[in-house]
Amino acid sequence: MNFWKKTLPLSIAFILGWIGILGDYIPHQTSEELTKSIMKGLIIVFAIVAFLGLYSLLQMHWSKIKRKNVGWGYSLLVYIGFFVMLFFGLYNQGEFFWNTQVERGQIQWLYQYAFTPCQATMFSILAFFIASAAYRTFRAKSIEAGILLLAAVLVMFGVVPISGMIWKGFPEIAQWLLEYPNMAVKRAIFFGIALGAISTSLRIIFGIERSYMGGGE
Amino acid sequence: MMEKLFNIDRRIIFVFIALSVLIPFLVDFDLPIVANKNVKKVYNKIENVGKKGGTILMSFDFDNSTKAELEPAAIAILSHAFMSGAKVVGIGNWPNGVALAKQIFAKVSKEYKKENGKDWAYLGYKSGAGLFMRSLSTDFQGTLPTDSRGIKTSKLPITRNIRTIRDIDYVISLSAGNGGIEEWIVFSQSKFNYDFGGACTAVMAPDFFPFLQSGQLSGLLGGLAGAAQYEKLINKPSTATKGIKPQSVAHLVLIFFILFGNICFLGNRYLEKRKRGQQ
């Protein structure tokens, strides 16, 4: 039991982890072919994971509908949307799913006239909430907050062409802020993230970090 | 009074934002659109690839939620590629962006009378993001065996000679988040060292400046403003040029509210201090 639950996953993580690292540094045909095969295998694994995600999503919404939780109607909409799209996708205008997707079929219509406006609307609403949130929370409560506020206003203004109409210096200031202070900070953050990713990867490869195996140990 | 202004009903702000978007669509006015150096770099790369009849790989790494920002950029870049004589191969890392990419290819190729399979090809979506990018970099036809119509890439005139990413002259990612520019750089560009450019949503653009300075990213179109600048460069004003007007006014309104909120805040603080001083 210990072998299946502990030794095997740790060994897989150790071996594949090292293959992944060394594959980048060994310019030999065997190493390159091995890396290529593993990559293709992993792409297939990713595709399988999509089905797990789908199962998890439907399961979660099904339990909400069954228990009649608050907002269970939205969960029902998830089911309706999912099965309507699935049906027309599989039906494929009478050509069925084993043939290439028909151009300008019902699924395309649903995509263009139902899915696209819904998703675009969801994203557009953000503009309203950002405006309201910015008004309420973007306050110069300290010198640091004041500097942040000033930089944000200058960038927000400088990136749109109307600023150039008022004064040609605004776009230049915005570009300078993005190219120097912003870039320096972003680079520092990226270094931090990269070092964190390396240390976490090494912990997984050497079996120190085991939370991905579950079980709470 | 200050307290009232401080707690202004958010529906008033919503109305102002709605009007700031609507009115510029109804009132015609011009804005001075000037391309910045990062946009010019993408333009020059595509121009050079087009002159020698090379191939560009366009990765459609966005979907409908960011259509308003990235579709104009995609259309402008694709139009420029076709105008200058470059061939374009399209792929995608976002499953919901497939139909969108197909529509863009269909529309622009029809406009420039370009043939599917010869001048352009759309190879569709594959899962894996970074792994997919890495895999196609070393084995293009093995990773993408067919186009979206099911025709083998080894048979298509445009892709039959592409074995690795180095057989492509310029790669550009239109990115709205994970599975986009950053993954292309981390998983592929940094190892195979090819010319790589990007277009992204405005909110993401500041993240990519370190890559621009290091040269890993050879140019960038940031948001709708970047797309409008590109339209200006190719002399084809379209959706981005129209859309940048309401965006400019909305930015102004937003800045006004931020400054107004701060004036109220500082005024309130001053009044409170004075009150305490009098006591």
CSV table of C-alpha atoms in Angstrom, one decimal:
chain,number,residue,atom,x,y,z
A,1,MET,CA,0.0,0.0,0.0
A,2,ASN,CA,2.9,2.3,0.9
A,3,PHE,CA,4.4,1.6,-2.5
A,4,TRP,CA,1.3,2.8,-4.5
A,5,LYS,CA,0.5,5.7,-2.3
A,6,LYS,CA,4.0,7.0,-1.6
A,7,THR,CA,6.9,5.4,-3.3
A,8,LEU,CA,5.5,5.3,-6.8
A,9,PRO,CA,4.3,8.9,-7.1
A,10,LEU,CA,7.5,10.2,-5.4
A,11,SER,CA,9.6,8.1,-7.9
A,12,ILE,CA,7.6,9.4,-10.9
A,13,ALA,CA,8.0,13.0,-9.7
A,14,PHE,CA,11.8,12.4,-9.1
A,15,ILE,CA,12.5,10.7,-12.5
A,16,LEU,CA,10.3,13.0,-14.7
A,17,GLY,CA,11.5,16.1,-12.8
A,18,TRP,CA,15.1,15.3,-13.7
A,19,ILE,CA,14.3,14.3,-17.2
A,20,GLY,CA,12.5,17.7,-17.6
A,21,ILE,CA,15.5,19.6,-16.3
A,22,LEU,CA,18.3,17.6,-18.0
A,23,GLY,CA,16.4,17.5,-21.3
A,24,ASP,CA,17.1,21.2,-21.6
A,25,TYR,CA,20.9,20.8,-21.1
A,26,ILE,CA,21.7,17.6,-23.1
A,27,PRO,CA,21.8,18.4,-26.8
A,28,HIS,CA,21.8,14.7,-27.8
A,29,GLN,CA,19.2,13.2,-30.2
A,30,THR,CA,18.1,10.5,-27.7
A,31,SER,CA,17.5,13.2,-25.0
A,32,GLU,CA,15.6,15.4,-27.5
A,33,GLU,CA,13.4,12.5,-28.7
A,34,LEU,CA,12.6,11.5,-25.2
A,35,THR,CA,11.7,15.1,-24.3
A,36,LYS,CA,9.5,15.3,-27.4
A,37,SER,CA,7.6,12.1,-26.5
A,38,ILE,CA,7.1,13.3,-22.9
A,39,MET,CA,5.8,16.6,-24.2
A,40,LYS,CA,3.2,14.9,-26.4
A,41,GLY,CA,2.2,12.6,-23.6
A,42,LEU,CA,1.7,15.6,-21.3
A,43,ILE,CA,-0.4,17.4,-23.9
A,44,ILE,CA,-2.7,14.3,-23.9
A,45,VAL,CA,-2.8,14.3,-20.0
A,46,PHE,CA,-3.8,18.0,-20.1
A,47,ALA,CA,-6.7,17.1,-22.5
A,48,ILE,CA,-7.8,14.4,-20.1
A,49,VAL,CA,-7.7,16.8,-17.2
A,50,ALA,CA,-10.2,19.0,-19.0
A,51,PHE,CA,-12.7,16.1,-18.6
A,52,LEU,CA,-12.0,15.9,-14.9
A,53,GLY,CA,-12.6,19.7,-14.7
A,54,LEU,CA,-15.9,19.2,-16.6
A,55,TYR,CA,-16.9,16.4,-14.2
A,56,SER,CA,-16.1,18.5,-11.2
A,57,LEU,CA,-18.1,21.5,-12.5
A,58,LEU,CA,-21.2,19.5,-13.4
A,59,GLN,CA,-21.0,17.6,-10.1
A,60,MET,CA,-20.8,20.9,-8.1
A,61,HIS,CA,-23.8,22.4,-9.9
A,62,TRP,CA,-25.8,19.2,-9.6
A,63,SER,CA,-25.4,19.1,-5.9
A,64,LYS,CA,-26.5,22.8,-5.7
A,65,ILE,CA,-29.7,21.9,-7.8
A,66,LYS,CA,-30.4,18.8,-5.7
A,67,ARG,CA,-30.1,20.7,-2.4
A,68,LYS,CA,-31.9,23.8,-3.8
A,69,ASN,CA,-29.1,26.0,-2.5
A,70,VAL,CA,-29.4,29.8,-2.9
A,71,GLY,CA,-29.0,30.6,-6.6
A,72,TRP,CA,-29.7,27.0,-7.7
A,73,GLY,CA,-31.4,28.5,-10.8
A,74,TYR,CA,-28.0,29.7,-12.1
A,75,SER,CA,-26.7,26.1,-11.7
A,76,LEU,CA,-29.6,25.0,-13.8
A,77,LEU,CA,-28.6,27.5,-16.5
A,78,VAL,CA,-25.1,26.0,-16.4
A,79,TYR,CA,-26.7,22.6,-17.3
A,80,ILE,CA,-29.0,24.0,-20.0
A,81,GLY,CA,-26.1,26.0,-21.6
A,82,PHE,CA,-23.8,23.0,-21.4
A,83,PHE,CA,-26.2,20.5,-22.9
A,84,VAL,CA,-27.5,22.8,-25.6
A,85,MET,CA,-23.9,23.6,-26.8
A,86,LEU,CA,-22.9,19.9,-26.5
A,87,PHE,CA,-25.9,18.7,-28.5
A,88,PHE,CA,-25.4,21.1,-31.4
A,89,GLY,CA,-21.6,20.5,-31.3
A,90,LEU,CA,-22.1,16.7,-31.5
A,91,TYR,CA,-25.0,16.9,-34.0
A,92,ASN,CA,-22.8,19.2,-36.2
A,93,GLN,CA,-25.6,20.2,-38.6
A,94,GLY,CA,-26.4,16.5,-39.4
A,95,GLU,CA,-22.7,15.7,-40.1
A,96,PHE,CA,-22.1,14.4,-36.5
A,97,PHE,CA,-19.1,14.9,-34.4
A,98,TRP,CA,-16.8,12.4,-36.1
A,99,ASN,CA,-16.7,14.8,-39.1
A,100,THR,CA,-14.9,18.2,-39.1
A,101,GLN,CA,-17.0,21.0,-37.6
A,102,VAL,CA,-19.4,22.5,-40.2
A,103,GLU,CA,-18.7,26.2,-41.0
A,104,ARG,CA,-21.6,28.5,-40.1
A,105,GLY,CA,-23.6,25.8,-38.3
A,106,GLN,CA,-25.9,26.1,-35.3
A,107,ILE,CA,-22.9,25.9,-32.9
A,108,GLN,CA,-21.3,28.9,-34.7
A,109,TRP,CA,-24.6,30.7,-34.4
A,110,LEU,CA,-24.8,30.0,-30.7
A,111,TYR,CA,-21.2,31.0,-30.3
A,112,GLN,CA,-21.6,34.3,-32.1
A,113,TYR,CA,-25.0,35.4,-30.9
A,114,ALA,CA,-25.3,33.9,-27.4
A,115,PHE,CA,-21.9,33.1,-26.0
A,116,THR,CA,-19.9,36.1,-27.4
A,117,PRO,CA,-22.3,38.8,-26.2
A,118,CYS,CA,-22.7,37.2,-22.8
A,119,GLN,CA,-18.9,37.0,-22.2
A,120,ALA,CA,-18.3,40.5,-23.6
A,121,THR,CA,-21.0,41.9,-21.4
A,122,MET,CA,-19.5,40.3,-18.3
A,123,PHE,CA,-16.1,41.8,-19.1
A,124,SER,CA,-17.6,45.2,-20.0
A,125,ILE,CA,-19.4,45.5,-16.6
A,126,LEU,CA,-15.9,45.6,-15.0
A,127,ALA,CA,-15.4,49.2,-16.3
A,128,PHE,CA,-18.4,50.4,-14.1
A,129,PHE,CA,-17.2,48.5,-11.0
A,130,ILE,CA,-13.6,49.7,-11.5
A,131,ALA,CA,-14.8,53.3,-11.7
A,132,SER,CA,-16.9,53.0,-8.6
A,133,ALA,CA,-14.2,51.2,-6.7
A,134,ALA,CA,-11.5,53.6,-7.8
A,135,TYR,CA,-13.6,56.6,-6.6
A,136,ARG,CA,-14.1,55.0,-3.1
A,137,THR,CA,-10.7,53.4,-2.4
A,138,PHE,CA,-8.0,55.2,-4.4
A,139,ARG,CA,-7.1,57.7,-1.7
A,140,ALA,CA,-3.9,59.6,-1.0
A,141,LYS,CA,-3.9,58.5,2.7
A,142,SER,CA,-0.1,58.6,2.9
A,143,ILE,CA,2.9,59.8,0.9
A,144,GLU,CA,3.4,56.3,-0.7
A,145,ALA,CA,-0.3,56.1,-1.6
A,146,GLY,CA,-0.1,59.7,-3.0
A,147,ILE,CA,2.9,58.7,-5.3
A,148,LEU,CA,1.0,55.6,-6.4
A,149,LEU,CA,-2.0,57.6,-7.2
A,150,LEU,CA,-0.1,60.2,-9.2
A,151,ALA,CA,1.7,57.5,-11.2
A,152,ALA,CA,-1.6,55.7,-11.9
A,153,VAL,CA,-3.3,58.8,-13.0
A,154,LEU,CA,-0.4,59.8,-15.3
A,155,VAL,CA,-0.2,56.3,-16.9
A,156,MET,CA,-4.0,56.0,-17.2
A,157,PHE,CA,-4.0,59.4,-18.9
A,158,GLY,CA,-0.8,59.1,-20.9
A,159,VAL,CA,-1.7,55.9,-22.7
A,160,VAL,CA,-4.8,57.3,-24.4
A,161,PRO,CA,-4.3,59.7,-27.4
A,162,ILE,CA,-6.4,62.5,-25.9
A,163,SER,CA,-3.5,63.2,-23.5
A,164,GLY,CA,-1.3,64.1,-26.5
A,165,MET,CA,-3.9,66.7,-27.5
A,166,ILE,CA,-3.6,68.5,-24.2
A,167,TRP,CA,0.2,68.3,-23.8
A,168,LYS,CA,2.7,66.2,-25.7
A,169,GLY,CA,4.7,65.5,-22.6
A,170,PHE,CA,1.9,63.3,-21.0
A,171,PRO,CA,2.5,60.2,-23.3
A,172,GLU,CA,6.2,60.5,-22.8
A,173,ILE,CA,5.8,60.6,-19.0
A,174,ALA,CA,3.6,57.5,-19.1
A,175,GLN,CA,6.0,55.7,-21.3
A,176,TRP,CA,8.9,56.6,-19.0
A,177,LEU,CA,7.0,55.4,-16.0
A,178,LEU,CA,6.3,52.1,-17.7
A,179,GLU,CA,9.8,51.6,-19.0
A,180,TYR,CA,11.8,52.4,-15.9
A,181,PRO,CA,10.1,52.3,-12.5
A,182,ASN,CA,7.5,49.8,-13.6
A,183,MET,CA,10.0,47.6,-15.4
A,184,ALA,CA,12.4,47.6,-12.4
A,185,VAL,CA,9.7,46.5,-10.0
A,186,LYS,CA,8.3,43.9,-12.4
A,187,ARG,CA,11.7,42.4,-12.9
A,188,ALA,CA,12.3,42.1,-9.2
A,189,ILE,CA,8.9,40.4,-8.8
A,190,PHE,CA,9.7,38.0,-11.7
A,191,PHE,CA,13.0,37.1,-10.1
A,192,GLY,CA,11.2,36.4,-6.8
A,193,ILE,CA,8.6,34.2,-8.6
A,194,ALA,CA,11.3,32.4,-10.5
A,195,LEU,CA,13.3,31.6,-7.4
A,196,GLY,CA,10.2,30.5,-5.6
A,197,ALA,CA,9.3,28.2,-8.5
A,198,ILE,CA,12.8,26.7,-8.6
A,199,SER,CA,12.8,26.0,-4.9
A,200,THR,CA,9.2,24.5,-5.0
A,201,SER,CA,10.1,22.3,-8.0
A,202,LEU,CA,13.3,21.0,-6.2
A,203,ARG,CA,11.2,20.3,-3.1
A,204,ILE,CA,8.7,18.3,-5.2
A,205,ILE,CA,11.5,16.5,-7.1
A,206,PHE,CA,13.3,15.5,-3.9
A,207,GLY,CA,10.0,14.5,-2.2
A,208,ILE,CA,10.2,17.2,0.5
A,209,GLU,CA,7.0,18.9,-0.7
A,210,ARG,CA,4.2,16.2,-0.8
A,211,SER,CA,1.0,18.2,-0.5
A,212,TYR,CA,0.2,17.4,-4.2
A,213,MET,CA,-0.2,13.8,-3.2
A,214,GLY,CA,-3.1,14.7,-0.8
A,215,GLY,CA,-3.7,12.9,2.5
A,216,GLY,CA,-2.5,15.8,4.7
A,217,GLU,CA,1.0,14.4,5.3
B,1,MET,CA,-21.7,68.3,2.5
B,2,MET,CA,-18.2,66.7,2.1
B,3,GLU,CA,-19.5,63.5,3.7
B,4,LYS,CA,-22.3,63.4,1.1
B,5,LEU,CA,-19.9,63.8,-1.8
B,6,PHE,CA,-17.7,61.2,-0.2
B,7,ASN,CA,-20.5,58.7,-0.3
B,8,ILE,CA,-21.9,59.5,-3.7
B,9,ASP,CA,-24.3,56.9,-5.0
B,10,ARG,CA,-22.4,54.6,-7.2
B,11,ARG,CA,-25.2,54.6,-9.8
B,12,ILE,CA,-24.3,58.2,-10.5
B,13,ILE,CA,-20.7,57.1,-11.4
B,14,PHE,CA,-22.2,54.3,-13.5
B,15,VAL,CA,-24.3,56.9,-15.5
B,16,PHE,CA,-21.2,59.1,-16.1
B,17,ILE,CA,-19.2,56.1,-17.3
B,18,ALA,CA,-22.0,55.0,-19.6
B,19,LEU,CA,-22.3,58.5,-21.1
B,20,SER,CA,-18.6,58.8,-21.5
B,21,VAL,CA,-18.7,55.7,-23.6
B,22,LEU,CA,-21.9,56.5,-25.5
B,23,ILE,CA,-21.4,60.1,-26.4
B,24,PRO,CA,-18.0,59.7,-28.3
B,25,PHE,CA,-19.7,57.1,-30.5
B,26,LEU,CA,-22.3,59.7,-31.5
B,27,VAL,CA,-20.1,62.8,-31.8
B,28,ASP,CA,-17.4,62.7,-34.4
B,29,PHE,CA,-14.0,64.0,-33.4
B,30,ASP,CA,-10.4,63.2,-34.2
B,31,LEU,CA,-7.6,62.2,-31.9
B,32,PRO,CA,-3.8,62.5,-32.6
B,33,ILE,CA,-2.8,58.8,-32.7
B,34,VAL,CA,1.0,58.4,-32.6
B,35,ALA,CA,2.6,55.0,-32.7
B,36,ASN,CA,5.0,54.3,-29.9
B,37,LYS,CA,8.3,52.5,-30.5
B,38,ASN,CA,7.1,49.1,-29.4
B,39,VAL,CA,4.2,49.2,-31.9
B,40,LYS,CA,6.6,50.3,-34.6
B,41,LYS,CA,8.9,47.4,-33.9
B,42,VAL,CA,6.1,44.9,-34.6
B,43,TYR,CA,5.2,46.8,-37.7
B,44,ASN,CA,8.8,46.8,-39.0
B,45,LYS,CA,9.2,43.0,-38.3
B,46,ILE,CA,6.1,42.2,-40.2
B,47,GLU,CA,7.1,44.5,-43.1
B,48,ASN,CA,10.5,42.8,-43.3
B,49,VAL,CA,9.0,39.3,-43.2
B,50,GLY,CA,6.5,40.3,-45.9
B,51,LYS,CA,9.2,41.7,-48.2
B,52,LYS,CA,10.9,38.3,-48.3
B,53,GLY,CA,7.6,36.4,-48.5
B,54,GLY,CA,8.2,34.7,-45.1
B,55,THR,CA,5.9,33.1,-42.7
B,56,ILE,CA,4.4,34.5,-39.5
B,57,LEU,CA,2.9,32.3,-36.7
B,58,MET,CA,0.0,34.1,-35.0
B,59,SER,CA,-1.1,32.6,-31.8
B,60,PHE,CA,-4.7,33.6,-30.8
B,61,ASP,CA,-4.4,33.4,-27.1
B,62,PHE,CA,-7.7,35.2,-26.2
B,63,ASP,CA,-11.4,34.7,-26.3
B,64,ASN,CA,-14.6,36.8,-26.5
B,65,SER,CA,-14.2,38.4,-23.1
B,66,THR,CA,-11.3,40.5,-24.5
B,67,LYS,CA,-12.5,40.6,-28.1
B,68,ALA,CA,-13.0,44.4,-27.9
B,69,GLU,CA,-9.3,44.9,-27.2
B,70,LEU,CA,-7.6,42.1,-29.1
B,71,GLU,CA,-9.7,41.5,-32.2
B,72,PRO,CA,-8.8,44.9,-33.7
B,73,ALA,CA,-5.1,44.2,-33.1
B,74,ALA,CA,-5.5,40.7,-34.7
B,75,ILE,CA,-7.3,42.2,-37.7
B,76,ALA,CA,-4.7,45.0,-38.1
B,77,ILE,CA,-1.7,42.6,-37.9
B,78,LEU,CA,-3.2,40.1,-40.2
B,79,SER,CA,-4.2,42.8,-42.7
B,80,HIS,CA,-0.6,44.1,-42.6
B,81,ALA,CA,0.8,40.7,-43.1
B,82,PHE,CA,-1.3,40.0,-46.1
B,83,MET,CA,-0.7,43.5,-47.5
B,84,SER,CA,3.1,43.1,-47.2
B,85,GLY,CA,3.1,39.6,-48.8
B,86,ALA,CA,3.7,37.4,-45.7
B,87,LYS,CA,2.1,34.1,-45.2
B,88,VAL,CA,0.3,33.5,-41.9
B,89,VAL,CA,-0.2,30.3,-39.8
B,90,GLY,CA,-2.7,30.6,-37.0
B,91,ILE,CA,-3.0,28.6,-33.8
B,92,GLY,CA,-4.7,29.0,-30.4
B,93,ASN,CA,-4.1,28.3,-26.8
B,94,TRP,CA,-7.6,29.3,-25.7
B,95,PRO,CA,-10.3,26.9,-26.6
B,96,ASN,CA,-13.0,29.6,-26.7
B,97,GLY,CA,-11.0,31.7,-29.1
B,98,VAL,CA,-11.1,29.1,-32.0
B,99,ALA,CA,-14.3,30.3,-33.6
B,100,LEU,CA,-13.2,33.9,-33.2
B,101,ALA,CA,-9.8,33.3,-34.9
B,102,LYS,CA,-11.6,31.5,-37.7
B,103,GLN,CA,-13.9,34.4,-38.3
B,104,ILE,CA,-10.9,36.8,-38.3
B,105,PHE,CA,-9.1,34.7,-40.9
B,106,ALA,CA,-12.2,34.3,-43.0
B,107,LYS,CA,-12.9,38.0,-43.0
B,108,VAL,CA,-9.4,39.3,-43.7
B,109,SER,CA,-8.4,36.6,-46.2
B,110,LYS,CA,-11.5,37.4,-48.2
B,111,GLU,CA,-10.7,41.1,-48.2
B,112,TYR,CA,-7.1,40.5,-49.5
B,113,LYS,CA,-8.1,37.5,-51.7
B,114,LYS,CA,-5.8,35.1,-49.9
B,115,GLU,CA,-6.1,31.4,-50.3
B,116,ASN,CA,-6.5,29.0,-47.4
B,117,GLY,CA,-3.6,26.4,-47.3
B,118,LYS,CA,-1.4,28.5,-49.5
B,119,ASP,CA,-1.3,32.0,-48.1
B,120,TRP,CA,-2.7,31.2,-44.7
B,121,ALA,CA,-3.8,28.3,-42.5
B,122,TYR,CA,-5.5,27.9,-39.2
B,123,LEU,CA,-4.4,24.9,-37.3
B,124,GLY,CA,-6.7,25.2,-34.3
B,125,TYR,CA,-6.4,24.8,-30.5
B,126,LYS,CA,-4.4,22.2,-28.6
B,127,SER,CA,-4.4,21.8,-24.8
B,128,GLY,CA,-1.2,22.2,-22.7
B,129,ALA,CA,-0.3,25.9,-23.3
B,130,GLY,CA,3.4,26.0,-22.4
B,131,LEU,CA,3.9,22.3,-23.2
B,132,PHE,CA,2.1,22.7,-26.5
B,133,MET,CA,4.3,25.7,-27.4
B,134,ARG,CA,7.4,23.8,-26.4
B,135,SER,CA,6.3,20.7,-28.4
B,136,LEU,CA,5.5,22.6,-31.6
B,137,SER,CA,8.9,24.4,-31.4
B,138,THR,CA,10.8,21.1,-31.9
B,139,ASP,CA,8.2,19.1,-33.9
B,140,PHE,CA,5.8,21.4,-35.7
B,141,GLN,CA,4.0,18.9,-37.9
B,142,GLY,CA,4.0,16.2,-35.2
B,143,THR,CA,2.3,18.5,-32.7
B,144,LEU,CA,-0.1,20.0,-35.3
B,145,PRO,CA,-0.7,17.1,-37.8
B,146,THR,CA,-3.8,18.7,-39.4
B,147,ASP,CA,-5.4,22.1,-40.0
B,148,SER,CA,-8.9,23.0,-38.7
B,149,ARG,CA,-10.4,21.4,-41.8
B,150,GLY,CA,-8.6,18.1,-41.2
B,151,ILE,CA,-6.0,18.5,-44.0
B,152,LYS,CA,-2.5,17.3,-43.1
B,153,THR,CA,0.0,20.0,-42.4
B,154,SER,CA,2.6,17.9,-44.2
B,155,LYS,CA,0.5,18.4,-47.4
B,156,LEU,CA,-0.4,22.1,-47.1
B,157,PRO,CA,1.9,24.3,-49.2
B,158,ILE,CA,2.2,26.8,-46.4
B,159,THR,CA,3.2,24.4,-43.7
B,160,ARG,CA,4.9,21.5,-45.5
B,161,ASN,CA,8.4,22.9,-45.0
B,162,ILE,CA,7.9,23.9,-41.4
B,163,ARG,CA,9.7,21.3,-39.2
B,164,THR,CA,10.5,23.4,-36.2
B,165,ILE,CA,9.8,26.9,-34.9
B,166,ARG,CA,13.0,28.2,-36.5
B,167,ASP,CA,11.4,27.7,-39.9
B,168,ILE,CA,9.0,30.5,-39.0
B,169,ASP,CA,10.2,34.0,-39.5
B,170,TYR,CA,8.2,35.8,-36.8
B,171,VAL,CA,5.9,34.6,-34.0
B,172,ILE,CA,3.3,36.8,-32.5
B,173,SER,CA,1.0,36.1,-29.6
B,174,LEU,CA,-2.3,37.9,-29.1
B,175,SER,CA,-2.6,37.4,-25.4
B,176,ALA,CA,-5.3,38.0,-22.7
B,177,GLY,CA,-3.8,36.0,-19.8
B,178,ASN,CA,-2.3,32.6,-19.0
B,179,GLY,CA,-1.3,30.6,-22.0
B,180,GLY,CA,0.0,33.6,-23.9
B,181,ILE,CA,3.0,35.9,-24.2
B,182,GLU,CA,4.7,34.9,-20.9
B,183,GLU,CA,4.4,31.1,-21.6
B,184,TRP,CA,5.7,31.6,-25.1
B,185,ILE,CA,8.8,33.3,-23.7
B,186,VAL,CA,9.3,30.9,-20.8
B,187,PHE,CA,8.7,27.6,-22.7
B,188,SER,CA,9.8,28.4,-26.2
B,189,GLN,CA,11.4,31.7,-27.1
B,190,SER,CA,14.1,31.7,-24.4
B,191,LYS,CA,15.3,28.3,-25.6
B,192,PHE,CA,15.0,28.6,-29.3
B,193,ASN,CA,15.8,32.4,-29.6
B,194,TYR,CA,13.5,33.5,-32.4
B,195,ASP,CA,11.9,36.8,-33.2
B,196,PHE,CA,8.8,37.1,-31.0
B,197,GLY,CA,6.3,39.9,-30.7
B,198,GLY,CA,3.0,40.4,-28.8
B,199,ALA,CA,-0.3,42.1,-28.5
B,200,CYS,CA,-2.1,42.1,-25.2
B,201,THR,CA,-4.8,43.7,-23.1
B,202,ALA,CA,-3.9,47.1,-21.7
B,203,VAL,CA,-4.0,45.8,-18.1
B,204,MET,CA,-1.3,43.2,-19.0
B,205,ALA,CA,1.0,45.5,-20.9
B,206,PRO,CA,3.1,46.7,-17.9
B,207,ASP,CA,4.0,43.1,-17.1
B,208,PHE,CA,5.9,42.7,-20.3
B,209,PHE,CA,8.3,45.6,-20.2
B,210,PRO,CA,11.2,43.5,-18.7
B,211,PHE,CA,10.9,41.2,-21.7
B,212,LEU,CA,10.9,44.2,-24.1
B,213,GLN,CA,14.1,45.5,-22.5
B,214,SER,CA,15.8,42.0,-22.6
B,215,GLY,CA,14.9,41.7,-26.3
B,216,GLN,CA,12.9,38.5,-25.7
B,217,LEU,CA,9.9,40.4,-26.8
B,218,SER,CA,10.7,42.4,-30.0
B,219,GLY,CA,7.6,44.6,-29.9
B,220,LEU,CA,4.2,45.0,-28.2
B,221,LEU,CA,0.8,46.3,-28.9
B,222,GLY,CA,-0.8,47.3,-25.6
B,223,GLY,CA,-4.6,47.2,-25.5
B,224,LEU,CA,-6.9,49.1,-27.8
B,225,ALA,CA,-4.4,52.0,-27.9
B,226,GLY,CA,-1.8,49.8,-29.4
B,227,ALA,CA,-4.2,48.4,-32.0
B,228,ALA,CA,-5.2,52.0,-32.9
B,229,GLN,CA,-1.6,52.9,-33.3
B,230,TYR,CA,-1.1,49.9,-35.6
B,231,GLU,CA,-4.1,50.9,-37.7
B,232,LYS,CA,-2.6,54.3,-38.1
B,233,LEU,CA,0.7,52.8,-39.2
B,234,ILE,CA,-0.9,50.6,-41.9
B,235,ASN,CA,-3.2,53.5,-42.8
B,236,LYS,CA,-6.4,51.5,-42.2
B,237,PRO,CA,-8.4,53.2,-39.5
B,238,SER,CA,-11.0,50.7,-38.2
B,239,THR,CA,-12.5,49.4,-35.0
B,240,ALA,CA,-9.6,50.4,-32.7
B,241,THR,CA,-9.5,54.0,-34.1
B,242,LYS,CA,-13.2,54.3,-33.4
B,243,GLY,CA,-13.0,52.6,-30.0
B,244,ILE,CA,-10.1,54.6,-28.7
B,245,LYS,CA,-12.3,57.7,-28.6
B,246,PRO,CA,-14.8,56.4,-26.0
B,247,GLN,CA,-11.9,54.8,-24.1
B,248,SER,CA,-10.1,58.2,-24.0
B,249,VAL,CA,-13.1,60.0,-22.6
B,250,ALA,CA,-13.9,57.1,-20.1
B,251,HIS,CA,-10.3,57.4,-18.9
B,252,LEU,CA,-10.8,61.2,-18.4
B,253,VAL,CA,-14.0,60.6,-16.5
B,254,LEU,CA,-12.3,58.0,-14.3
B,255,ILE,CA,-9.4,60.3,-13.6
B,256,PHE,CA,-11.9,63.1,-12.8
B,257,PHE,CA,-13.6,60.8,-10.2
B,258,ILE,CA,-10.4,59.7,-8.7
B,259,LEU,CA,-9.2,63.3,-8.3
B,260,PHE,CA,-12.6,64.5,-7.1
B,261,GLY,CA,-12.7,61.7,-4.5
B,262,ASN,CA,-9.3,62.7,-3.2
B,263,ILE,CA,-10.2,66.4,-3.0
B,264,CYS,CA,-13.3,65.4,-0.9
B,265,PHE,CA,-11.1,63.1,1.2
B,266,LEU,CA,-8.4,65.8,1.8
B,267,GLY,CA,-11.1,68.4,2.4
B,268,ASN,CA,-12.8,66.2,4.9
B,269,ARG,CA,-9.5,65.6,6.7
B,270,TYR,CA,-8.7,69.3,6.8
B,271,LEU,CA,-12.2,70.1,8.2
B,272,GLU,CA,-11.9,67.4,10.9
B,273,LYS,CA,-8.5,68.7,11.9
B,274,ARG,CA,-9.8,72.2,12.2
B,275,LYS,CA,-12.7,71.0,14.3
B,276,ARG,CA,-10.4,69.2,16.6
B,277,GLY,CA,-8.2,72.3,16.8
B,278,GLN,CA,-11.1,74.5,17.8
B,279,GLN,CA,-12.1,72.0,20.6
